[in-house]
Coordinates of C-alpha atoms and ligand atoms in Angstrom, one line a residue:
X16 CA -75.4 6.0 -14.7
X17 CA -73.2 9.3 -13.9
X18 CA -73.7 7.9 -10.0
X19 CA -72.6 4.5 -10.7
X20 CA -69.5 6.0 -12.7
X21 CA -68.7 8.3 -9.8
X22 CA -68.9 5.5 -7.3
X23 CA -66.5 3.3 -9.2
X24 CA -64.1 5.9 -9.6
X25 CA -64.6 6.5 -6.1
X26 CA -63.7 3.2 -5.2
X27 CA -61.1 2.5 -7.7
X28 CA -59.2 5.8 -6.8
X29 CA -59.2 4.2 -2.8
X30 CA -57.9 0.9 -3.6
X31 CA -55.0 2.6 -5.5
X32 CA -54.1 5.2 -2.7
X33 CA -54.4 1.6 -0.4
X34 CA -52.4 -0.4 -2.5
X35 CA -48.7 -1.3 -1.2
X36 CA -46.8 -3.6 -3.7
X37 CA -45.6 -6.3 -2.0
X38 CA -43.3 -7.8 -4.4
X39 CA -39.6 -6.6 -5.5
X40 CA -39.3 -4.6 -9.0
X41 CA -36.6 -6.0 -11.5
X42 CA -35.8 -4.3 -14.4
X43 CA -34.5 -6.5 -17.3
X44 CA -32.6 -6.5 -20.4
X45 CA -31.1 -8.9 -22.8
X46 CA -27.5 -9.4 -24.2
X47 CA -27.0 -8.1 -27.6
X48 CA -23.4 -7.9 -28.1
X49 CA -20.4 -9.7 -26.3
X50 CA -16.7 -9.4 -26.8
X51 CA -14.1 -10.6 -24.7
X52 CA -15.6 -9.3 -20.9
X53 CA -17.8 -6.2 -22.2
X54 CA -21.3 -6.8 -23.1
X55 CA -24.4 -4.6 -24.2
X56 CA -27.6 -5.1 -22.6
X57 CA -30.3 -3.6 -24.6
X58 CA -33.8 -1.8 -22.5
X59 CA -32.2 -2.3 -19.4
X60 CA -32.6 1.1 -18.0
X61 CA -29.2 1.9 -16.3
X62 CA -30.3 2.9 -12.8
X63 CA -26.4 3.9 -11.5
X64 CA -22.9 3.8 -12.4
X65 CA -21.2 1.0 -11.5
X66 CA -24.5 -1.3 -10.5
X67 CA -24.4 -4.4 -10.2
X68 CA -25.8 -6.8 -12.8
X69 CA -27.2 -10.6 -13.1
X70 CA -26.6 -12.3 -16.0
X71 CA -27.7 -15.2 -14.3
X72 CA -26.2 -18.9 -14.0
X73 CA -23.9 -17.0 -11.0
X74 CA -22.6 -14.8 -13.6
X75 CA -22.1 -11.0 -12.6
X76 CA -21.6 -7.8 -14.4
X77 CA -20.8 -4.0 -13.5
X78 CA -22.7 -1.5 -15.7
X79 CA -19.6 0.9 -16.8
X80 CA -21.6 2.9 -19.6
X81 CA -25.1 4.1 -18.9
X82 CA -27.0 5.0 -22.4
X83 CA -30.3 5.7 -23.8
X84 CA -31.3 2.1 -24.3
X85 CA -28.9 -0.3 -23.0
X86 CA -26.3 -0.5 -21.0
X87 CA -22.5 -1.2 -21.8
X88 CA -21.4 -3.8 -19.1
X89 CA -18.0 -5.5 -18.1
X90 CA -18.0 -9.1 -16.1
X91 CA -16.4 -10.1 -13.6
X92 CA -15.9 -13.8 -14.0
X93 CA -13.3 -14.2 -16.3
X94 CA -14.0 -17.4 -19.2
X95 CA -17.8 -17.0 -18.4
X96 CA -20.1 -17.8 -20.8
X97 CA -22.2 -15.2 -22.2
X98 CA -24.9 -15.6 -25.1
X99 CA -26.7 -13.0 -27.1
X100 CA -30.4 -13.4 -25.7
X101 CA -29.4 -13.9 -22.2
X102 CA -31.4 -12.3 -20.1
X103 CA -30.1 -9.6 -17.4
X104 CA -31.6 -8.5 -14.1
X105 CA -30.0 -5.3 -12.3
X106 CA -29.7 -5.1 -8.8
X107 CA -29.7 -1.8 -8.4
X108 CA -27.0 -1.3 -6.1
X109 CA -23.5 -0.7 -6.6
X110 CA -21.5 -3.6 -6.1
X111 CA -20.2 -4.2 -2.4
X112 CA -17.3 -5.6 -0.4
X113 CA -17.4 -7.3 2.9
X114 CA -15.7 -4.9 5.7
X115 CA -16.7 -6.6 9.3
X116 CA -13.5 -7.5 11.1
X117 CA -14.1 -10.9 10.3
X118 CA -11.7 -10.5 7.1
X119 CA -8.7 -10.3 8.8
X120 CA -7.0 -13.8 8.6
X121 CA -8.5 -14.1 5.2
X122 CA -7.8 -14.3 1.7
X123 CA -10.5 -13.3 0.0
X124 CA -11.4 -11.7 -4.1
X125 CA -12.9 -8.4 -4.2
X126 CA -16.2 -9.3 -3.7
X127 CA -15.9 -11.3 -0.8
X128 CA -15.4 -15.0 -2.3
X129 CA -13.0 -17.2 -0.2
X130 CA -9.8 -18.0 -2.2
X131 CA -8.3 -19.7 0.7
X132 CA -10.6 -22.9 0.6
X133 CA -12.4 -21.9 4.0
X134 CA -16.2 -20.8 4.1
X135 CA -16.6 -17.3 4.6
X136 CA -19.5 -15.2 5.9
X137 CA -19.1 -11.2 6.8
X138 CA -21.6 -9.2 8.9
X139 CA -21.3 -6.0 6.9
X140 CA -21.1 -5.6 3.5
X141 CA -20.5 -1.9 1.9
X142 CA -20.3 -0.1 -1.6
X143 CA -16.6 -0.2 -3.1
X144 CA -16.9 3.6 -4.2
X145 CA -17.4 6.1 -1.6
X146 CA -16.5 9.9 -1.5
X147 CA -12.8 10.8 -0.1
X148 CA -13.1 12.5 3.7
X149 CA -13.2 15.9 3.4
X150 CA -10.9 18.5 4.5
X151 CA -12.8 19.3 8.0
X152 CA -12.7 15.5 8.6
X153 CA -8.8 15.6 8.5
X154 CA -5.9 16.6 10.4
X155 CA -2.7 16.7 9.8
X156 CA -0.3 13.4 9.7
X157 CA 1.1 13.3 13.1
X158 CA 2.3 9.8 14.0
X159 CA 4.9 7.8 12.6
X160 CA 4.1 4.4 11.4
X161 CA 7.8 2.3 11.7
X162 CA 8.3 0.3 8.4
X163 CA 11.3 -1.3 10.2
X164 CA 13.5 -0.9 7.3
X165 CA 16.2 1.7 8.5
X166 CA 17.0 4.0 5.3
X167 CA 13.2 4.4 5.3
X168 CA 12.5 5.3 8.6
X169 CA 15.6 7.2 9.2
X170 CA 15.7 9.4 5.6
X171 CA 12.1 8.8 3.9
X172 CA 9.5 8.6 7.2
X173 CA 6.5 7.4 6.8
X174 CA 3.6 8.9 9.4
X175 CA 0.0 7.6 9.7
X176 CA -2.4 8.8 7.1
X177 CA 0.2 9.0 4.3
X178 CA 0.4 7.9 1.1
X179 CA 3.7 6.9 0.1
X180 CA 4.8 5.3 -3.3
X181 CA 6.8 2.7 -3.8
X182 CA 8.3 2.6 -7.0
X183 CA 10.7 0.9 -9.7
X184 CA 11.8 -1.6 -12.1
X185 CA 10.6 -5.0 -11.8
X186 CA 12.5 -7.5 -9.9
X187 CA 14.1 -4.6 -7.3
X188 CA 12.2 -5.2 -4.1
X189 CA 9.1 -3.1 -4.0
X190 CA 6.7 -6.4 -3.0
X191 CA 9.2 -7.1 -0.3
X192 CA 9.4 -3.7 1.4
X193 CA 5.7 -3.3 1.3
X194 CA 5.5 -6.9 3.4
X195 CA 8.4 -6.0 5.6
X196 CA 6.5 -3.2 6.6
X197 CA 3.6 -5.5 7.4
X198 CA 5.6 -7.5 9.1
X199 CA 6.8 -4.7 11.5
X200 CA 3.3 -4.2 12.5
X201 CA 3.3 -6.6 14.6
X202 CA 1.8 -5.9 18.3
X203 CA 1.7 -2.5 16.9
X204 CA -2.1 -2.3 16.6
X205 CA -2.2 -1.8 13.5
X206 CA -4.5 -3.5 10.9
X207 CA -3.0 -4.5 7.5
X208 CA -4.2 -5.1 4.4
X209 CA -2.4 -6.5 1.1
X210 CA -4.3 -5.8 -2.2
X211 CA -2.8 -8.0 -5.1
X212 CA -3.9 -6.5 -8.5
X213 CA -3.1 -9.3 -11.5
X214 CA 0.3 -11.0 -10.0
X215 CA 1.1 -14.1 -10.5
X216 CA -1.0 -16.5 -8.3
X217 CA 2.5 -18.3 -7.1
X218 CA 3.8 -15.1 -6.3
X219 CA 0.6 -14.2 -3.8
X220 CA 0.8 -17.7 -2.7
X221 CA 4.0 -17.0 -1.6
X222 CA 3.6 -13.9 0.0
X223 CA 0.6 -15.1 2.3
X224 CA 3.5 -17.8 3.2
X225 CA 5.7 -15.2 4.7
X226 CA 2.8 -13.5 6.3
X227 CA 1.6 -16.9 7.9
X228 CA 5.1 -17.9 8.8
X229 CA 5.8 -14.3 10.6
X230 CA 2.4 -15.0 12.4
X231 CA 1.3 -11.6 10.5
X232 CA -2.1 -13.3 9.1
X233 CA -3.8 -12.4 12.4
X234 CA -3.7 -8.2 11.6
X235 CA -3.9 -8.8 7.6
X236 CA -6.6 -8.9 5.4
X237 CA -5.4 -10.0 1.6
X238 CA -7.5 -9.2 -1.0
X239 CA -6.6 -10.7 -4.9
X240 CA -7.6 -10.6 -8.2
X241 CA -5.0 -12.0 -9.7
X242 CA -3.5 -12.3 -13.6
X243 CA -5.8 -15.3 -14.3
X244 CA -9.3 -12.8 -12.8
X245 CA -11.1 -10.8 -15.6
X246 CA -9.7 -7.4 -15.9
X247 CA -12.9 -5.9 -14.2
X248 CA -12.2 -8.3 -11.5
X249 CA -8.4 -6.5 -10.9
X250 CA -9.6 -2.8 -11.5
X251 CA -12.2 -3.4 -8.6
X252 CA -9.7 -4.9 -6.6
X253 CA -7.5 -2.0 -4.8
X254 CA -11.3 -0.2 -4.0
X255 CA -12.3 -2.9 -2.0
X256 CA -8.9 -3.2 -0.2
X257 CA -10.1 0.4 0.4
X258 CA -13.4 0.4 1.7
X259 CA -12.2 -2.4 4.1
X260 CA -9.7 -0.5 5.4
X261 CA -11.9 2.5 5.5
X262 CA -14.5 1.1 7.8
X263 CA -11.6 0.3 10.4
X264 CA -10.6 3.5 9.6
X265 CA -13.8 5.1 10.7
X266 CA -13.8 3.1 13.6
X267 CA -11.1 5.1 14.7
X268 CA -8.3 1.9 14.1
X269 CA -4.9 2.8 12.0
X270 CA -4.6 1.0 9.2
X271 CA -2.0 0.1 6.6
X272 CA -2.7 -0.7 3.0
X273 CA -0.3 -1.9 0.1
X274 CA -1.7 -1.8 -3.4
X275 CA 0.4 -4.2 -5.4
X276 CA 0.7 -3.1 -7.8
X277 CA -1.3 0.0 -10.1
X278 CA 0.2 0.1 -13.2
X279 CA -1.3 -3.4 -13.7
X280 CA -4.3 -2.1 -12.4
X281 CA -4.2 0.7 -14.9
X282 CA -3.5 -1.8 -17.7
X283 CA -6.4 -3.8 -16.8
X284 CA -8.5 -0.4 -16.6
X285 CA -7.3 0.2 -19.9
X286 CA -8.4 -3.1 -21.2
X287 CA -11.5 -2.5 -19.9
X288 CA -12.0 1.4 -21.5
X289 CA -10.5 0.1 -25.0
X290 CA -13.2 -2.9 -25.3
X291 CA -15.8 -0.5 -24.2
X292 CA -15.0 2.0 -27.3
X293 CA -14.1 4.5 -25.4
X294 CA -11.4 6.9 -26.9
X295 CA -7.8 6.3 -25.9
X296 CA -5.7 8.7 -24.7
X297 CA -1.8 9.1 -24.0
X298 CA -0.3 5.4 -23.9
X299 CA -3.3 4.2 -24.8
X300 CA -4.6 4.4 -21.5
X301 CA -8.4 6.4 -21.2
X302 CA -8.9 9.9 -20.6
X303 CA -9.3 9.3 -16.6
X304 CA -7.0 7.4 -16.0
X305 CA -6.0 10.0 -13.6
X306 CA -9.0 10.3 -11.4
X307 CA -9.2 6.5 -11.1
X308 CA -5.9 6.2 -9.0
X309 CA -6.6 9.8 -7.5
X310 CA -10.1 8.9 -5.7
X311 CA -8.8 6.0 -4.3
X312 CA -5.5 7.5 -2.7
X313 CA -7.4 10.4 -1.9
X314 CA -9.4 7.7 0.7
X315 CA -6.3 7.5 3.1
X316 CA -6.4 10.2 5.0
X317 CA -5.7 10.7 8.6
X318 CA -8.9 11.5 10.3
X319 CA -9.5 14.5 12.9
X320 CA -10.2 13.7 16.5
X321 CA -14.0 14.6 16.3
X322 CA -14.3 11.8 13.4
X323 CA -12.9 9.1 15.5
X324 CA -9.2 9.8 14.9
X325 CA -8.5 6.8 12.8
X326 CA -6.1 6.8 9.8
X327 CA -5.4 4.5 6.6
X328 CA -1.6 5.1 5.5
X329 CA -1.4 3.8 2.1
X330 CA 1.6 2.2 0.2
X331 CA 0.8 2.0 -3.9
X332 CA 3.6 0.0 -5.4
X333 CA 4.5 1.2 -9.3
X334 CA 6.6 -1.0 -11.6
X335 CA 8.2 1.4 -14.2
X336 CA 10.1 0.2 -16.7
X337 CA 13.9 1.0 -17.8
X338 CA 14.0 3.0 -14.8
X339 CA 11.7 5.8 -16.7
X340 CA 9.5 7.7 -14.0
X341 CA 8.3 10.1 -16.2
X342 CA 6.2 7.0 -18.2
X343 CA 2.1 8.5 -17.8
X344 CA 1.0 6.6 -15.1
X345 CA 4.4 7.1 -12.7
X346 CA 4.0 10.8 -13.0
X347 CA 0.3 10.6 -12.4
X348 CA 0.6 8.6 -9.0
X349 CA 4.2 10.4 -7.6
X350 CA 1.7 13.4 -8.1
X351 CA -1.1 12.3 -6.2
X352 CA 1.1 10.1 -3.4
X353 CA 3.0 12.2 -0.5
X354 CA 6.5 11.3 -1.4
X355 CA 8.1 7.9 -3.2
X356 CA 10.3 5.5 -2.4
X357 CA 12.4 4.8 -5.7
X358 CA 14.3 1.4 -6.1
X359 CA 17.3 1.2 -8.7
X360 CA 17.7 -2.1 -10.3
X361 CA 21.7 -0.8 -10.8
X362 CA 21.4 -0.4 -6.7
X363 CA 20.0 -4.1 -6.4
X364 CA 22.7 -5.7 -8.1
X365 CA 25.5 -4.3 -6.7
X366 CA 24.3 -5.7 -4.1
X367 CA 22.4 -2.6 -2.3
X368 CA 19.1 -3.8 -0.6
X369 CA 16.6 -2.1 0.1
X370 CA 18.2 -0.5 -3.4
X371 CA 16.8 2.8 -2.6
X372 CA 17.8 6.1 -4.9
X373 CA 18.1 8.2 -1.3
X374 CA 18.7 11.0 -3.9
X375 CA 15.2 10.4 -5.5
X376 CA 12.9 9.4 -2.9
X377 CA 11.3 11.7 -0.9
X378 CA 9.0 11.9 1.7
X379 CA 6.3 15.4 1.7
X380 CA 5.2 15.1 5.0
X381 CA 6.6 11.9 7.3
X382 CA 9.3 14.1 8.8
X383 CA 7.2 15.9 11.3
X384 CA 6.1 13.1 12.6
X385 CA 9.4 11.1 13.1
X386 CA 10.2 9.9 16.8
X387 CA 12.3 12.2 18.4
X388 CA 15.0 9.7 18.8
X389 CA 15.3 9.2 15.3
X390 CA 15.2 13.1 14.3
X391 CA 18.1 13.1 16.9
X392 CA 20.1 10.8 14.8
X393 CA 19.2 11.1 11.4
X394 CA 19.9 14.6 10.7
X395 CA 22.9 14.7 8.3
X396 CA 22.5 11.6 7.0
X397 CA 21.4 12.3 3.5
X398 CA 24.1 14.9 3.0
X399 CA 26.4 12.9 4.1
X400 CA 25.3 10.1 1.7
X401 CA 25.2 12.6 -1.3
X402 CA 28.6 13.5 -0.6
X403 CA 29.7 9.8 -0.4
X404 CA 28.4 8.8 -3.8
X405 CA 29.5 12.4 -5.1
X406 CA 32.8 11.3 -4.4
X407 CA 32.9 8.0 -5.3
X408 CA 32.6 8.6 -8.7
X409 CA 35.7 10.7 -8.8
X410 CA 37.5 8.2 -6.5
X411 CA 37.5 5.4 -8.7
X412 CA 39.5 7.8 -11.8
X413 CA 42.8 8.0 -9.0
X414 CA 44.4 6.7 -6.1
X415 CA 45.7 9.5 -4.9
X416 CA 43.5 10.3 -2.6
X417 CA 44.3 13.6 0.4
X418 CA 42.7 11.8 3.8
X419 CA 40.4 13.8 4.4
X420 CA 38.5 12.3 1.0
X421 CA 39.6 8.8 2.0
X422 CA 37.5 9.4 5.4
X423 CA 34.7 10.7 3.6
X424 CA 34.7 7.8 1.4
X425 CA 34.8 4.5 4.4
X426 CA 31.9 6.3 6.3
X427 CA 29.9 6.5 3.1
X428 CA 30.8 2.8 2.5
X429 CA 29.8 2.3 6.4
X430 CA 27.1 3.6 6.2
X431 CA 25.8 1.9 3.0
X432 CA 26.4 -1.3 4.5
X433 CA 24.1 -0.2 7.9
X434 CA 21.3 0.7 5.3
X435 CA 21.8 -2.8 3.9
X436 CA 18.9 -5.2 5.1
X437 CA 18.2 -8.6 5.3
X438 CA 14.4 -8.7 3.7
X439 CA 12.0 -9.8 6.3
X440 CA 13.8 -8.7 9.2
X441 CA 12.6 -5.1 10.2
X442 CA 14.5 -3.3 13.1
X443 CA 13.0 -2.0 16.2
X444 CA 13.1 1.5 16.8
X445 CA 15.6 0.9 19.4
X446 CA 18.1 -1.1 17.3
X447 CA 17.7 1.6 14.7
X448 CA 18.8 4.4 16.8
X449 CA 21.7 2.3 18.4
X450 CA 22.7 1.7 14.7
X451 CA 22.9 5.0 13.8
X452 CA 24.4 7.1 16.9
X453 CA 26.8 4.5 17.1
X454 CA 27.9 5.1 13.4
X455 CA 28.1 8.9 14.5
X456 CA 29.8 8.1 17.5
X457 CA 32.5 6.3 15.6
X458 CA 31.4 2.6 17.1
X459 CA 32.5 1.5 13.6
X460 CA 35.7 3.3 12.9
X461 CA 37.9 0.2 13.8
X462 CA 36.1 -2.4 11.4
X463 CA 36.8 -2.6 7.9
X464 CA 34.0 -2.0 5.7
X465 CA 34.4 -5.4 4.2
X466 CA 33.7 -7.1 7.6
X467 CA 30.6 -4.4 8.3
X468 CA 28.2 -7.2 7.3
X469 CA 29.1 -9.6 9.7
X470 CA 30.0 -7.1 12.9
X471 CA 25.9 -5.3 12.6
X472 CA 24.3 -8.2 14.0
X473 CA 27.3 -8.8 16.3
X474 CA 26.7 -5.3 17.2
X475 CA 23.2 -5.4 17.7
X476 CA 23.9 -8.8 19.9
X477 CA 25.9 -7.4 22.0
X478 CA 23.4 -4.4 23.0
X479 CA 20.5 -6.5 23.3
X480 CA 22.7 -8.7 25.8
X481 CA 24.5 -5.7 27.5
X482 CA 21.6 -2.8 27.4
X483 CA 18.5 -4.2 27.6
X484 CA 17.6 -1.5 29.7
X485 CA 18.9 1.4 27.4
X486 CA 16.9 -0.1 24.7
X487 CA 13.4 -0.7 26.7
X488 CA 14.0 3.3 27.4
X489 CA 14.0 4.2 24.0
X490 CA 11.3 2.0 23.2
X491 CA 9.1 2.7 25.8
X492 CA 9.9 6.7 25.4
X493 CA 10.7 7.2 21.4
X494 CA 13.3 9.1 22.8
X495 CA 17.2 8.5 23.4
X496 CA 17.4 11.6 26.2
X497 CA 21.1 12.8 27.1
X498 CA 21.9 10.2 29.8
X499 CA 20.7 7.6 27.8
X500 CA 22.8 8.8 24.7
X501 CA 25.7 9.2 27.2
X502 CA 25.5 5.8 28.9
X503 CA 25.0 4.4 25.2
X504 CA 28.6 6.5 24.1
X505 CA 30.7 4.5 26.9
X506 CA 28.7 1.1 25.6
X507 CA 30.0 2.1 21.7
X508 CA 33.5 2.8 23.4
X509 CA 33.5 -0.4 25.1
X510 CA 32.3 -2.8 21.8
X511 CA 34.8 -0.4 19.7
X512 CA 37.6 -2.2 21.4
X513 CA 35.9 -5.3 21.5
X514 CA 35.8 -5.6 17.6
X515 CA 39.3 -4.5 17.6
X516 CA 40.6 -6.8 19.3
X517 CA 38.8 -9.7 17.0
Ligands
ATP10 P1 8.2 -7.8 -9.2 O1 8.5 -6.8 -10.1 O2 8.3 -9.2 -9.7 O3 6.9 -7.6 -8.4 P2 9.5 -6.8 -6.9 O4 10.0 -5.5 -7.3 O5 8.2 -6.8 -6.1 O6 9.4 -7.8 -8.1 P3 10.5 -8.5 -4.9 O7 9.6 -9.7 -5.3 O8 10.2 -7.9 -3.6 O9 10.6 -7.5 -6.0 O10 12.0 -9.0 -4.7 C1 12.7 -9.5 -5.8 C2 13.7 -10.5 -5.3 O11 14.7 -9.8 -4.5 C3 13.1 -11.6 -4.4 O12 13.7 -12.8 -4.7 C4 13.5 -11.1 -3.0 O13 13.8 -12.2 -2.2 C5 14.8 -10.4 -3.3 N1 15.0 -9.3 -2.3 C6 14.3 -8.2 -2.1 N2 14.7 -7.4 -1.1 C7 15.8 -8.1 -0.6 C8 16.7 -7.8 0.5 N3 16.6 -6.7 1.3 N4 17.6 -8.7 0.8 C9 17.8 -9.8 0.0 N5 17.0 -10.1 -1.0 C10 16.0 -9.3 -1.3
MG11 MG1 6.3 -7.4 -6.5

């Protein structure tokens, strides 16, 4: 008897140690609560934070709050229906974004659907969340990436691997200097990527129709959730923007990415936290509100040599409103970001665009990594600014003004009116420079600064006809070395009398 028992066990214990399951293990749970895109699964064992979870019918969920015996859930379709009873299946993976190359071109929601009517397929698929590079993995930001826009490039620089904010009231521009910037990035090597968090659908529509008409759809990736997606839907959003630009990042490409914009992305993160229960804080707006838009700006970076040498420079777009920068989330994100670029609605209509405060915008650590030509020409210009607008205040109480005041004031209002841009037409590097030595220079001293609007692109005509050499220099060399500055002063001379004489 005690043999037979023995032998059994014997046998039994074998077939255990041989047995491989061949089958995948799903763990389940059923609805028991749902509000308006949060629901509870009950004895669903939440394996991770932030899994991924089947409700089934092509229905999908995030697991946001891991507890004893459910899980608290958000979904991503928005309008979907969800019954008590329904039955969940977790994955058990974090939920992923497509990053192959094969994005680019595309229009695509955060995880990886087509919006743009065209089947789409990607090689490589990776989690949304991933750990910042560390510091080792850096180095410091040593290239500058043109934006095109001249008050940017000349007083706020941008380099590779920064993250600089864009920020103001609604309606002054942010949207389109973000695009112009993609827009300069053409034949630069550069891949871009616009993330639109909860816009209007029109107003993406009509963005990807200036990126198609400037043939910039072949470097740019746009990623949307947009007002009409479920508020989980939108805060996922600017994460996959990031992981897609951080595998190109790691395969040592530079890459530009605009987050437009993350105070709606905070507002649907809010939205998320309150119908969750969790406890609001300041504004209303949960107690990490802070790490959510500090772990995904801490992704940019600009990576060291050993690593690949690949950068993501990232432009976060804030919409403030009245002007107030010190609302919760401003502060929060100027203190993470490397600098901001602040647009004045006051500036916009009077006509100023870009409408940039030069006063208040700031860039930490572009300036080291300005071209030398434009360090050469861009030295005084913010003082000289300051003084300009310093004066004009006073100016406008008497008109009795000594000459030297009177000189100050027309090359302020000169050089306002170079800083003004057209939107979607970003300056070379070249036609920047020539701008602005020829200001300093005193090119413009004989036009009125009424007719300045019409006489830039005269200007720049006339040196793209006359120069072309001159200009291929400073392109080819970022520079503008003393013979080349010297041959440019006699060209300045020459269309000085020019526009005299018209
Ligand atoms: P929103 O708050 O709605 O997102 P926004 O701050 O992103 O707005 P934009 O959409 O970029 O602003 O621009 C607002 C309007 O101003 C647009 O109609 C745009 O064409 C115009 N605009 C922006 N920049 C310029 C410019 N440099 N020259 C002429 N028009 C401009
Ligand atoms: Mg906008």
């Amino acid at each position: 008897m005690n043999f037979e028992t023995d032998a059994l066990n014997e046998i039994l214990k074998k077939r255990i140690e041989e047995f491989t399951p061949n089958g995948t293990v799903y763990t389940c749970g059923t609805v028991t609560k749902v509000s308006d895109g949060v629901a509870r699964v009950e004895n669903l064992p939440g394996r991770c934070y932030g899994e991924l979870l089947d409700f089934g019918n092509g229905i999908w969920g995030i697991a946001l709050d891991l507890e004893e015996n459910g899980v608290g859930a958000v979904i991503l379709n928005s309008g979907a229906s969800v019954s008590i009873g329904d039955v969940v299946t977790g994955t058990g993976h974090p939920v992923d974004t497509p990053v192959s190359y094969s994005v680019i071109g595309r229009v695509l929601n955060p995880i990886g659907a087509p919006l743009d009517g065209e089947p789409f397929k990607a090689k490589k698929y990776a989690p949304m969340e991933k750990n910042a590079p560390g510091i080792i993995a850096r180095k410091p930001v040593c290239e500058p990436l043109d934006t095109g826009i001249l008050p940017i490039d000349s007083m706020i620089p941008i380099g590779k691997g920064q993250r600089e904010l864009i920020i103001g009231d609604r309606q002054t521009g942010k949207t389109t200097i973000a695009i112009d910037t993609i827009l300069n990035q053409k034949n630069k090597n550069v891949i871009c990527i616009y993330c639109a968090i909860g816009q209007k659908a029109s107003t993406i529509a009509q963005v990807i129709m200036t990126l198609r008409k400037a043939d910039a759809m072949k470097y740019t990736a746009v990623v949307a959730a947009t007002a009409a997606d479920s508020p989980a839907m939108q805060y996922l959003a600017p994460y996959a923007a990031c992981s897609m630009a951080e595998s190109f990042m790691r395969d040592g490409r530079d890459v530009l990415v605009v987050y437009d914009d993350l105070s709606k992305h905070a507002v649907a993160y809010r939205t998320m936290s309150l119908l969750l229960h969790r406890p609001p804080g300041r504004e209303a707006y949960p107690g990490d509100v802070f790490y959510l838009h500090s772990r995904l700006l801490e992704r940019s970076a600009c990576l060291a040599d050993s690593e690949g040498g690949g950068t993501m420079t990232a432009l976060p777009i804030i919409e403030t409103t009245g002007g107030n920068i010190s609302a919760y989330i401003p502060t929060n994100v100027i203190s993470i970001t490397d600098g901001q670029i602040y647009l004045e609605s006051e500036l916009f209509h009077s006509g100023i665009r870009p409408a940039i405060n030069t006063g208040l915008s700031v860039s930490r650590v572009g300036r080291a990594a300005q071209y030398k030509a434009m360090r050469k020409v861009s030295g005084l210009l913010r003082i000289e600014l300051a003084q300009y607008k310093e004066m004009a205040v006073f100016a406008r109480f008497g008109s009795d003004l000594d000459p030297a005041t009177k000189a100050t004031l027309q090359r302020g209002e000169k050089l306002t009116a170079i800083f003004n841009q057209e939107k979607n037409k970003p300056y070379s590097l070249s036609q920047e420079t020539i701008l602005l030595l020829g200001f300093r220079c005193g090119a413009f001293d004989s036009v009125e600064s009424k007719n300045m609007k019409k006489m830039i692109p005269a200007f720049l005509r006339y040196f793209e006809k006359n120069c072309g050499d001159l200009l291929y220099r400073i392109e080819s060399t970022h520079d503008c070395d003393e013979q080349t500055e010297e041959l440019l002063k006699g060209h300045f001379g020459r269309w000085a009398e020019l526009a005299e004489s018209e």
